[in-house]
XYZ file of C-alpha atoms in Angstrom:
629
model
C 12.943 -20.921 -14.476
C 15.445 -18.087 -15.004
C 14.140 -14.828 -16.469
C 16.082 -12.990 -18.882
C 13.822 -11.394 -21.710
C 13.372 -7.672 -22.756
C 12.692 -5.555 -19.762
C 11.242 -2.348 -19.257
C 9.606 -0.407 -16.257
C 9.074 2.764 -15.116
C 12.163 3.760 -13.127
C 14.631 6.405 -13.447
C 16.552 3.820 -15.029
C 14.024 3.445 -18.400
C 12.411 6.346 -17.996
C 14.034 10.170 -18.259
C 10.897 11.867 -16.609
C 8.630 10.799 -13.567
C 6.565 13.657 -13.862
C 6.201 15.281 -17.728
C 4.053 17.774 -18.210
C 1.303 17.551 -21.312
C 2.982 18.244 -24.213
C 6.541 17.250 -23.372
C 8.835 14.836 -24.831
C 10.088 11.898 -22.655
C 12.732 9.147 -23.628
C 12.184 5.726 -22.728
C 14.690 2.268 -23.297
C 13.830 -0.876 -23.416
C 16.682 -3.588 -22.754
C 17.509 -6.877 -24.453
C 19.837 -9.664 -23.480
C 21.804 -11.378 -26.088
C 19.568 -14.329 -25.754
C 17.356 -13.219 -27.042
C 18.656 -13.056 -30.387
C 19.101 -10.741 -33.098
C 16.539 -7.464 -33.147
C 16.146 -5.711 -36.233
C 13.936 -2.964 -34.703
C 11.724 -1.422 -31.785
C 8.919 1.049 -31.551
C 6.652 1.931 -28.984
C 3.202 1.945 -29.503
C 1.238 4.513 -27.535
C -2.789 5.653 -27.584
C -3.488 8.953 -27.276
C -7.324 9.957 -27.500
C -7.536 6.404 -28.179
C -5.678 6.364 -31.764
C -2.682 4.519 -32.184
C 0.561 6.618 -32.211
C 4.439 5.142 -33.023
C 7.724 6.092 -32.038
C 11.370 4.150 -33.685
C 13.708 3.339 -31.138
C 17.322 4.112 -31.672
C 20.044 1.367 -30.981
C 21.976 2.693 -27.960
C 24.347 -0.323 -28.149
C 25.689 -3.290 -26.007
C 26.981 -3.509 -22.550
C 27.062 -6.558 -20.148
C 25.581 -8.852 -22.322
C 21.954 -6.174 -22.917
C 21.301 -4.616 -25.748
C 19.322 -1.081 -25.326
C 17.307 0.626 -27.247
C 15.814 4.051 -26.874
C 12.404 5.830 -28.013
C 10.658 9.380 -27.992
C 7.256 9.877 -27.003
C 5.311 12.807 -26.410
C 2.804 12.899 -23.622
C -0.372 13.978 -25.194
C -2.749 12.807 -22.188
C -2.772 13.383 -18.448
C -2.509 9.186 -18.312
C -0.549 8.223 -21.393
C -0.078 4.363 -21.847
C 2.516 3.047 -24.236
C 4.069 -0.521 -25.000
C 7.056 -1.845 -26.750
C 7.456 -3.553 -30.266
C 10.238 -5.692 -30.948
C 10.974 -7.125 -34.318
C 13.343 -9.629 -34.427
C 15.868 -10.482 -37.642
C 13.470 -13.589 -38.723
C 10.802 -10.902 -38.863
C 9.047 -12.449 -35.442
C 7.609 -10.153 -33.225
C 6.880 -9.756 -29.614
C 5.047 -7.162 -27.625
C 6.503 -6.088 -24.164
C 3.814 -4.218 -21.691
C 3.067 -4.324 -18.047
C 2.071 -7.951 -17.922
C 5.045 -9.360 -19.840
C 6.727 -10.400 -23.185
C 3.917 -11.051 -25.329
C 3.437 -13.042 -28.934
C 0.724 -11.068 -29.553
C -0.985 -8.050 -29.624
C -1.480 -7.165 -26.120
C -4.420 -4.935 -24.128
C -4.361 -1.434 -24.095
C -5.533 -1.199 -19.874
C -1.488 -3.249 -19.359
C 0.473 -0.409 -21.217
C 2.906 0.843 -19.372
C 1.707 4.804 -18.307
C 3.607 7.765 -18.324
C 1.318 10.257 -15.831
C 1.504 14.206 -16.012
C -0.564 15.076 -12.802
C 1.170 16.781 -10.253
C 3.839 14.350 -8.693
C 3.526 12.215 -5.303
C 5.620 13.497 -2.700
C 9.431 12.168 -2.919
C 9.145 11.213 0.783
C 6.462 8.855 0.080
C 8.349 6.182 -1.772
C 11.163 6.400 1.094
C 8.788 5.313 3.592
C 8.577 2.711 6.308
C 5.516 2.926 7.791
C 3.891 1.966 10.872
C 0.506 1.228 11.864
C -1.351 2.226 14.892
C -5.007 1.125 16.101
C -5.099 3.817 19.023
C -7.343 2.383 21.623
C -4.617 -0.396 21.621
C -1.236 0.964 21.232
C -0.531 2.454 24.760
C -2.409 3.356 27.544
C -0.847 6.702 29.596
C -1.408 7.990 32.795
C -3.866 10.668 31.921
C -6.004 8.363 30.603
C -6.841 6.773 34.026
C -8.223 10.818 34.413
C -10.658 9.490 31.398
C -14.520 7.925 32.818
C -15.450 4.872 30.517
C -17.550 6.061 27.873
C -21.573 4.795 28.280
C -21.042 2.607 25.055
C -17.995 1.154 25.687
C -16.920 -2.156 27.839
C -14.234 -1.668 29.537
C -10.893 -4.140 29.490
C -7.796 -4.039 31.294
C -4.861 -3.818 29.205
C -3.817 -7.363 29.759
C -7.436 -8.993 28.728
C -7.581 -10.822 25.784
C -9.597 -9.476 22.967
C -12.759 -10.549 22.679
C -13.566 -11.622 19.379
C -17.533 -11.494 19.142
C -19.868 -8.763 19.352
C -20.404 -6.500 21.102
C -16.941 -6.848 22.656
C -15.553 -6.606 18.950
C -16.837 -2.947 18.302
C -16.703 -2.059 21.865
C -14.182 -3.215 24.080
C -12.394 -0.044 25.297
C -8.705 -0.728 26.354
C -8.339 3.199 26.759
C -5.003 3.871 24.834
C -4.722 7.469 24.012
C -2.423 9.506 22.216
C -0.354 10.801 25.511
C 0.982 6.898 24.931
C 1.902 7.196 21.367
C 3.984 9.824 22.214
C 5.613 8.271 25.147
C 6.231 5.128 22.564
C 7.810 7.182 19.570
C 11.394 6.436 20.409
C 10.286 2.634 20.236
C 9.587 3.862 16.584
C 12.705 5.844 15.675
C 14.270 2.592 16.735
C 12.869 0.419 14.480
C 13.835 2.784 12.198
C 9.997 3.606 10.600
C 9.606 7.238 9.349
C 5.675 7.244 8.530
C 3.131 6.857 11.580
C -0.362 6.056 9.890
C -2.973 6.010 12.825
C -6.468 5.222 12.411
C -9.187 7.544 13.229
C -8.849 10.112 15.943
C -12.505 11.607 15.749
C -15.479 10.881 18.721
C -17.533 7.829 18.031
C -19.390 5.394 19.877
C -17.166 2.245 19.109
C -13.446 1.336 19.760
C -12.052 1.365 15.636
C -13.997 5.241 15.543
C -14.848 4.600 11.731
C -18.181 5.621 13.042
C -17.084 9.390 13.494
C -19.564 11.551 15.446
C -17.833 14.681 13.542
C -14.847 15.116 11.947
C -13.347 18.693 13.420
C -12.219 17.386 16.813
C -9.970 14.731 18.166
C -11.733 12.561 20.734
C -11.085 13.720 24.156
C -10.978 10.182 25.390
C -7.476 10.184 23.470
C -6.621 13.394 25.002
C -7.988 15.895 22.724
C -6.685 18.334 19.740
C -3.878 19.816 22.047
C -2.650 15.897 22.543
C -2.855 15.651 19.055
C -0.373 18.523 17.502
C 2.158 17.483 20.393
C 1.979 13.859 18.706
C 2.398 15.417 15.369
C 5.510 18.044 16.632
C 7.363 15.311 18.327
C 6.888 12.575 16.270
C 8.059 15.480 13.527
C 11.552 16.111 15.420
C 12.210 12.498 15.319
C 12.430 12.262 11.331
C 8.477 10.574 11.642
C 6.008 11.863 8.989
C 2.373 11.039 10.341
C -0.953 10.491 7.949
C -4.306 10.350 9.285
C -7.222 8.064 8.633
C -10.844 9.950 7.066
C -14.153 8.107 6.081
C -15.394 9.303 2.822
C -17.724 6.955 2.198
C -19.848 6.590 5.197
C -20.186 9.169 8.837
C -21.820 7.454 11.923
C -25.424 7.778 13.221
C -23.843 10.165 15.570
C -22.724 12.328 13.661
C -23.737 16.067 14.096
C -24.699 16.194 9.969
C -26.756 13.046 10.222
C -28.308 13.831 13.267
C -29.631 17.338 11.683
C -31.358 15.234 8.638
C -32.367 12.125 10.254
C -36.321 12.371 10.111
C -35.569 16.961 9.349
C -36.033 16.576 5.203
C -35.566 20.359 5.261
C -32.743 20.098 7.440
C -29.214 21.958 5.590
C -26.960 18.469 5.599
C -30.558 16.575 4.276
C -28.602 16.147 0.733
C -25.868 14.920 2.844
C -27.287 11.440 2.770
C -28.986 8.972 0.429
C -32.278 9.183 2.629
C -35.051 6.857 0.691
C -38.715 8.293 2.262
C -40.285 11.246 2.306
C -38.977 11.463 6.244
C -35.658 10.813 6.291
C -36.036 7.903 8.349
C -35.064 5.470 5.978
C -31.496 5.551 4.170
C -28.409 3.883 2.690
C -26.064 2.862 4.789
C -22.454 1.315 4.500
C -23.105 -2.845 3.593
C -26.102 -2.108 5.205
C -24.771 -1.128 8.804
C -27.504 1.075 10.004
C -24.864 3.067 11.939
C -22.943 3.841 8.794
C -24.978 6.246 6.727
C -23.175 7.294 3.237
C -22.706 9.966 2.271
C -24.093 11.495 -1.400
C -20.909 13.049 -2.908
C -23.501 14.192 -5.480
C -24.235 16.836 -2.903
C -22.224 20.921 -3.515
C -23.013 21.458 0.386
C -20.991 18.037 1.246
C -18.640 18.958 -1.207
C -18.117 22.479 0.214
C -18.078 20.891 4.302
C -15.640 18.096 3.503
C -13.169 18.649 0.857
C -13.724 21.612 -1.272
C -14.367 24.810 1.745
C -10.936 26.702 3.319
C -12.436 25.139 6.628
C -12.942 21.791 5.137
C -12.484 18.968 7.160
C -9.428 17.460 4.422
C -8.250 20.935 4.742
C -8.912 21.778 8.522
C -5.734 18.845 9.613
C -3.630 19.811 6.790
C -3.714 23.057 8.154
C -1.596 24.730 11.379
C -1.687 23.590 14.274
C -2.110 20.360 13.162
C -0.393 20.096 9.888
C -0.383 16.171 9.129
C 1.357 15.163 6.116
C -1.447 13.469 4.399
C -4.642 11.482 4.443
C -5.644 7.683 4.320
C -8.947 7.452 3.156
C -11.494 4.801 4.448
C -13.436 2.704 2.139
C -12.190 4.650 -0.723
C -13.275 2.230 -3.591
C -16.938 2.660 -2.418
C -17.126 6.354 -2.335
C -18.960 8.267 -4.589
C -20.434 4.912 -6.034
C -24.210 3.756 -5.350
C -25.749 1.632 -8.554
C -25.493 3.632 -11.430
C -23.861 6.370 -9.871
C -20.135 7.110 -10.081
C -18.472 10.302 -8.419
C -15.740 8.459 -7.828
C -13.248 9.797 -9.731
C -14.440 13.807 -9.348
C -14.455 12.787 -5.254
C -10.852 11.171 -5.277
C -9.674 14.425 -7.517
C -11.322 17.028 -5.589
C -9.265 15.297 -2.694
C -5.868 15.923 -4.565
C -6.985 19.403 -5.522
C -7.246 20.508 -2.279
C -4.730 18.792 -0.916
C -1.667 20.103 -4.176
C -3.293 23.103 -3.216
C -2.502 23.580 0.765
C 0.626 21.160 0.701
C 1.760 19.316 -2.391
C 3.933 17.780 -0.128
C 0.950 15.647 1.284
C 0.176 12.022 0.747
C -3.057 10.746 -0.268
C -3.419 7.036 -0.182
C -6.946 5.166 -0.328
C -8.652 1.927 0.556
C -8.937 -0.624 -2.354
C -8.630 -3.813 -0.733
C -9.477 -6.071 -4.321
C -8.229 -5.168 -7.595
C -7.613 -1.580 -7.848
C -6.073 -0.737 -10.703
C -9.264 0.919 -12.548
C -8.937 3.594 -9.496
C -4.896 3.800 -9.409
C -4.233 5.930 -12.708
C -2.600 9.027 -10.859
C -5.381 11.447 -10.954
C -6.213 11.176 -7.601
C -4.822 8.361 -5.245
C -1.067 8.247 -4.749
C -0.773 4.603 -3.619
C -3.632 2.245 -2.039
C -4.177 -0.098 1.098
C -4.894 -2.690 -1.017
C -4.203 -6.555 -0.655
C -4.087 -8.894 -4.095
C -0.821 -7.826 -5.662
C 0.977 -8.892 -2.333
C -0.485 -9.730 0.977
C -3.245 -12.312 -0.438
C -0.305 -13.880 -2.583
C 2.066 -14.221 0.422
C 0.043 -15.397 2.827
C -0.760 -18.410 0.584
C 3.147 -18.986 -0.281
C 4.394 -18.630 3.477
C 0.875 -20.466 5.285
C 1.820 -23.522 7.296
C -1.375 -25.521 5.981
C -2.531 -25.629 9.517
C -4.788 -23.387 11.396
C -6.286 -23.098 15.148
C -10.160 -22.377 15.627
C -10.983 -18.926 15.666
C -14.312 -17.266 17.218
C -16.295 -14.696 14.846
C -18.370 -11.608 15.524
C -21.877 -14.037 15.756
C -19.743 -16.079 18.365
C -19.235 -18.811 16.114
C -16.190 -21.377 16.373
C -14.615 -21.363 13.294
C -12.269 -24.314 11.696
C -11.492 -22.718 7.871
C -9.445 -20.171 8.182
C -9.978 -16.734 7.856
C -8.583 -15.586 4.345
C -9.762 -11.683 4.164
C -13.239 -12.581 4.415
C -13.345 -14.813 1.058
C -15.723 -17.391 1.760
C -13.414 -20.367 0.108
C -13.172 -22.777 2.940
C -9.482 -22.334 2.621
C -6.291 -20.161 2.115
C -4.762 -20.935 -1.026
C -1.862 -23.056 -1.687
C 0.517 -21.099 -4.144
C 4.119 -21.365 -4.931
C 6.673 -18.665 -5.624
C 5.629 -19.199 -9.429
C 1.836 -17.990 -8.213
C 3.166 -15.443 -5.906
C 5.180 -13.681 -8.944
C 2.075 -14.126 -11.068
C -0.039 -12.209 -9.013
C 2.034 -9.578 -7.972
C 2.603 -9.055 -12.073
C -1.325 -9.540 -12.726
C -2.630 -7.267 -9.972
C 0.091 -4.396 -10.808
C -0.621 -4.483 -14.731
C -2.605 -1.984 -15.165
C -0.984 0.628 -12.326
C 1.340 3.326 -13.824
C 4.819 2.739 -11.961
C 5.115 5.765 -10.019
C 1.443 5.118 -8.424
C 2.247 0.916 -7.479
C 5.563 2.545 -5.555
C 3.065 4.479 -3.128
C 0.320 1.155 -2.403
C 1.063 -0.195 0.776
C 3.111 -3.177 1.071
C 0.820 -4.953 4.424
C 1.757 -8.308 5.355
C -1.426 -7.412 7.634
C -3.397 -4.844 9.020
C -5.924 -3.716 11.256
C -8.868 -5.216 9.239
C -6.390 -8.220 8.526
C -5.492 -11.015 10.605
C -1.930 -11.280 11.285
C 0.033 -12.936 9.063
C 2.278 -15.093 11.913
C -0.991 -16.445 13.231
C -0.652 -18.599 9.714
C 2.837 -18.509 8.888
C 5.222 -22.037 8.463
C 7.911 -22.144 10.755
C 10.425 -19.961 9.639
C 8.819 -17.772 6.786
C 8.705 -14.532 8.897
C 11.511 -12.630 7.906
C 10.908 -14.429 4.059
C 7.313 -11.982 4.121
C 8.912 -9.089 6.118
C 12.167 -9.112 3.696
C 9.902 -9.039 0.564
C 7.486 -6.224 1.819
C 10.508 -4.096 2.243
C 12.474 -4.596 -0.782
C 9.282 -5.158 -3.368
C 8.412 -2.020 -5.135
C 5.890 -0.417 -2.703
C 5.531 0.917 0.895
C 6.389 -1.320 3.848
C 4.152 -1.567 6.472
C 4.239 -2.602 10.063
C 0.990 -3.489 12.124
C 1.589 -2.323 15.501
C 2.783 -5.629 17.105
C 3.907 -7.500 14.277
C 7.243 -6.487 15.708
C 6.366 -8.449 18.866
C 4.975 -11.708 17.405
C 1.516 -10.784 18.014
C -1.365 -12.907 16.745
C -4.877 -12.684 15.304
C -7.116 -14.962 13.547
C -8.991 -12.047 11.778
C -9.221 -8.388 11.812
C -10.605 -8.117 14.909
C -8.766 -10.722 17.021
C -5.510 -8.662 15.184
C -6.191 -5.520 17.001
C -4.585 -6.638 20.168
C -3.034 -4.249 22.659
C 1.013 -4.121 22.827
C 2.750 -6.339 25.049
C 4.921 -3.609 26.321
C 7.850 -5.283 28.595
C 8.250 -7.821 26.832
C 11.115 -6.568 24.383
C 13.841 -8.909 26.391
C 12.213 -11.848 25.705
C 13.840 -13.928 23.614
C 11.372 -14.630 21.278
C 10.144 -10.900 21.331
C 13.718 -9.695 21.203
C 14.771 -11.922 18.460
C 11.610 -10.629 16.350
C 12.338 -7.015 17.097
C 16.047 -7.216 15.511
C 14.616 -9.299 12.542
C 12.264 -5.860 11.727
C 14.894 -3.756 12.927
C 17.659 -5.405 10.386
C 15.345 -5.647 7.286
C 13.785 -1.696 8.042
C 17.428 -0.273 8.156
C 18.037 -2.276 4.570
C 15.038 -0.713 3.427
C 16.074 2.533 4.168
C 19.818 2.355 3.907
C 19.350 1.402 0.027
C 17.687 4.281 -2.377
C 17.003 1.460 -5.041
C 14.542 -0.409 -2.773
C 12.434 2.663 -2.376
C 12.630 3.668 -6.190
C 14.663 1.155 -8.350
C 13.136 -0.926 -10.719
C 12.233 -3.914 -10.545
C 13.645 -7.258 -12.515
C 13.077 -10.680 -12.088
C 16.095 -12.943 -12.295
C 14.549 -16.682 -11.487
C 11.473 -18.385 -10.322
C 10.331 -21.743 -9.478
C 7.770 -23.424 -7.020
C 10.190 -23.022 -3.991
C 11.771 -19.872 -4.662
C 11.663 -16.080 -6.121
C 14.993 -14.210 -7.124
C 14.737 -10.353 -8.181
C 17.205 -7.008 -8.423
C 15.699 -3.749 -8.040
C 18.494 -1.733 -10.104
C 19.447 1.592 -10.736
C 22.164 2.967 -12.146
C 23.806 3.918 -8.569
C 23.451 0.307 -6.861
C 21.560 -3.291 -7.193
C 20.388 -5.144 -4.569
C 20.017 -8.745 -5.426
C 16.642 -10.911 -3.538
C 16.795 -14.604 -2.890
C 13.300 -15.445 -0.962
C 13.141 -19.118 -0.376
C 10.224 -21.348 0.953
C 12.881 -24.167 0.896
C 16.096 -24.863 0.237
C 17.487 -23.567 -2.600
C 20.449 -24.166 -5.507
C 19.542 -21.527 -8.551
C 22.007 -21.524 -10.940
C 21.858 -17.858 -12.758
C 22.886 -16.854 -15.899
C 25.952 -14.210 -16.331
C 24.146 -11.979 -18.421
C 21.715 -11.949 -15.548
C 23.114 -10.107 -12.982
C 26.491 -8.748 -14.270
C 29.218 -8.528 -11.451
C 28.122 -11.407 -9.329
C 31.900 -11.824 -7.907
C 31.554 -8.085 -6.818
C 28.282 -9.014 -4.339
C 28.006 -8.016 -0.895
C 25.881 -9.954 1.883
C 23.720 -7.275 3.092
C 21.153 -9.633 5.131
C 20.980 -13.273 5.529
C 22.427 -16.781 5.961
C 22.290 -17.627 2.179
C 25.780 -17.860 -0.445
C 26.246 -16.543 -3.364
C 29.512 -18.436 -5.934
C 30.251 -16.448 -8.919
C 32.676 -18.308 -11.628
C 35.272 -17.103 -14.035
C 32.323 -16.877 -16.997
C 30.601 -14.559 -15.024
C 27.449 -17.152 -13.925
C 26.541 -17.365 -10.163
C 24.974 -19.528 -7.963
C 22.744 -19.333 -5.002
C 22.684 -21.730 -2.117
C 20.753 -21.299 1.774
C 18.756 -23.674 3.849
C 15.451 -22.475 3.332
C 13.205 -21.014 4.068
C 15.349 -18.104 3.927
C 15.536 -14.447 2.938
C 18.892 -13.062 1.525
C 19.928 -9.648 -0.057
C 23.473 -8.338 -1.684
C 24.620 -5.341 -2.654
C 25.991 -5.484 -6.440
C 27.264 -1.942 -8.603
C 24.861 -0.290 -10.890
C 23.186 -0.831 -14.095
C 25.448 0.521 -17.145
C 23.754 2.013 -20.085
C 25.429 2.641 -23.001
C 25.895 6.421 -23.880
C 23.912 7.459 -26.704
């Protein structure tokens, strides 16, 4: 099914402003192809304080077969939505929002949004970045200098993982961050420029979500001083690096709990949502008894976490350290308990703080369902979230058949793991589904937010996606993550070919020594190639995003700017897509950027693309032209 109807998003290309202030005046176009057929006007239709508002287009004129049209509007609130109406010559109209080209009126929550909080950082959208579970990364010598902790069981680094408790939480492989560092030039070489690792703080399990306190780094990984040398070198290489905070929840260990836990006049009692008179009994994270939450109702937890000059958001943002931003655990839980909902004042006291000490830090948070009530740009810059891609994909690019897995109760398992959804099954989809979601789940997200959610084939709470990929579809999943609007990411070890039936049996340690292997070395230049077209071409990191032609088998896309296009073919099979002139002007002017795919162009301008699937192609095509009004 080719695609050619009116189009609008938020890129430079449609809009003149990513970051208006209130009160300011910002011009936005909406383009139509010829086929569409005569249009006799457009307005936008916004909703400020929730009453309607209207803006007339101006006809900017006709160039490659698009008609464009331009509109005013005037941001009058921090989140301003606004849609497109298009009235055509036989006095039909259509409606053109988030979701689509519309017959009818169309929901307010799928406007398109123009935001005037303080802007994301520009780096953040020009990201690659990579993912690293410490204890299982890299092992250095000075952690032989380390005793086994009392919790922990402890696993030689070429032991497989053990998939049910308690090897799950506590298996102890020992990688510290001395062995991060002495792997960084394995990352400058893939060509990543964003380390994300996961927490750094003392805890009594292996993943350390259970953080003891949150002002030190675990001298099992080597300590603070470890630390800022990770951060300075990884710094000199080009490498930005974001740490990993739980909001929601501490552990039972930690120095706060411990105070209150059966103290009711202890100072961090209002820390906690402690339910008797002894603070013995309390609320704990999906009722993990060594995952307390926290109360964000609380001024004192306010003041020791976030809001304080010696906070513990501010205290790593801060010299030595200096990190360039924060992931933050479980972030669609915090601040939420029944009918309570701090949510919103927690994720903007976050961003406060944060503008405030280095607005050119990242926040990103956990939302691993649909997000989009949480991702208006008052607070999160981008999510770790998983239905508007990685869900989607692995359902496209699954071979239909799956080896027995082992869960935390010691269980054999023979359905699938499909992020914890008790179905039975992963889902069949086709491209068509694939496109579907990725438009559904991304509705209601202003533009400039979806570019900063991560773009995970997997991660650590994930299994690995090759564990359930057809033959072949590998660089089809890693080719989309890096050229869909978004943030790549790499699992440490996806690189490698590592495997993982969930997100346990995903944390595996790195198969250092491996790299000449020709299975290993072949996988390594697949993520090599596809990171360096990431990062070679500005319109994959903000372009927009247009959808030439989909179909069961096969997804083709441009994200354009006015610089450069770069043309997608993603293919489950083989494909022959015949596309439309109009579609993607200058098709005899491509250039094979990645890929073993053709593209024909004839005299009229219309092009057609050929490869054995599955397959993953990309071309380099000029710029959009706009008219000049």
């Amino acid at each position: 099914m080719t695609m050619l109807l009116p189009h609008h998003d938020g890129s430079p290309l449609y809009v003149s402003n990513q970051a208006p202030e209130l009160g300011e005046t910002v011009m936005v176009r909406l383009r139509i192809p010829a086929e569409f057929g005569p249009v006799k006007a457009v307005r936008t239709r916004s909703n400020p304080d929730h009453e309607p508002e209207w803006s007339t287009a101006e006809n900017l004129g006709a160039i490659d077969a698009w008609q464009w049209w331009q509109a005013p509007i005037t941001v009058r609130n921090r989140r301003h939505g606004y849609r497109f109406v298009v009235v055509r010559d036989d006095d039909s109209v259509v409606w053109v929002n988030q979701s689509g080209v519309h017959s009818g009126e169309t929901l307010d929550y799928d406007d398109f949004a123009l935001v005037a909080h303080p802007a994301p950082p520009a780096w953040l959208h020009e990201s690659v970045m990579y993912q690293v579970f410490p204890d299982r990364f890299a092992r250095s010598a000075e952690a032989d200098q380390h005793p086994v902790p009392d919790w922990a069981i402890a696993a030689a680094w070429d032991d497989p993982v053990e998939p049910a408790m308690p090897g799950r939480s506590q298996q102890f492989y020992g990688g510290d961050i001395p062995g991060i560092i002495e792997r960084l030039d394995h990352l400058a070489a893939l060509g990543v420029n964003l380390l994300y690792v996961t927490p750094i703080f003392p805890a009594r399990s292996n993943h350390r979500y259970d953080a003891s306190r949150f002002d030190t780094v675990d001298p099992l990984l080597g300590g603070d001083e470890a630390y800022i040398r990770l951060i300075e070198q990884a710094h000199a290489r080009g490498i930005r690096i974001i740490g990993d905070l739980t909001s929601n929840h501490s552990g039972d260990g930690h120095e706060w709990f411990q105070q209150a836990y059966g103290n009711p006049d202890a100072e961090t009692a209002s820390f906690y949502y402690f339910t008797n008179d002894t603070n013995t009994d309390y609320v704990s994270w999906l009722g993990a008894r060594s995952l307390p939450k926290f109360d964000w109702a609380s001024p004192q937890l306010r003041e020791k976490f976030v809001t304080g000059e010696n906070s513990v958001v501010a205290q790593w943002l801060k010299p030595p350290f200096s990190i360039d931003g924060w992931r933050i655990d479980v972030a669609n839980m915090t601040g939420r308990y029944g009918d309570i909902d701090l949510n919103a004042e927690v994720r903007n006291l976050f961003r406060e703080t944060m503008y405030e000490l280095n607005p050119d830090a990242a926040l990103l948070g956990e939302s691993t369902n649909d997000a989009a009530s949480d991702l208006q740009g008052d607070g999160w810059h981008g999510a770790m979230t998983y239905p508007s891609f990685t869900r989607p994909v692995w359902g496209w690019l699954q071979s239909g058949t799956y080896e027995p897995w082992v869960n935390a109760e010691g269980e054999t398992c023979t359905e699938p793991w499909f992020f914890g959804q008790p179905i039975g099954t992963i889902p069949h989809y086709s491209a068509a589904d694939v496109v579907a979601a990725i438009t559904r789940f991304t509705a209601g997200i202003p533009w400039r937010v979806r570019l900063g959610n991560m773009q995970a084939l997997d991660t650590h709470d994930t299994g690995r996606f090759a564990t359930v990929a057809a033959e072949g579809t590998v660089p089809v999943a890693v080719g989309l993550a890096m050229t869909l609007p978004g943030v790549p990411v790499v699992f440490a070890g996806d690189e490698f070919g590592e495997l993982g039936a969930d997100g346990e049996a995903s944390r595996t340690p790195m198969p250092w020594g491996t790299e000449n292997e020709p299975g290993v070395a072949e996988r390594l230049n697949t993520y090599r190639e596809l990171i360096a077209l990431r990062r070679e071409h500005t319109s994959l990191s903000t372009g927009g995003l247009r959808w030439i032609y989909v179909d069961n088998e096969s997804m083709v896309f441009v994200r354009e700017s006015p610089q450069e296009t770069v043309l997608v073919l993603a293919t489950r099979g083989d494909a022959d897509i015949a596309i439309a002139a109009s579609a993607i002007p200058d098709a005899g002017a491509a250039t094979l950027l990645y890929g073993q795919a053709t593209l024909a162009s004839s005299t009229d301008g219309s092009a057609v693309l050929t490869a054995p699937g599955p397959a993953f192609a990309a071309w380099a095509l000029p710029g959009v032209r706009v008219p000049v009004s």
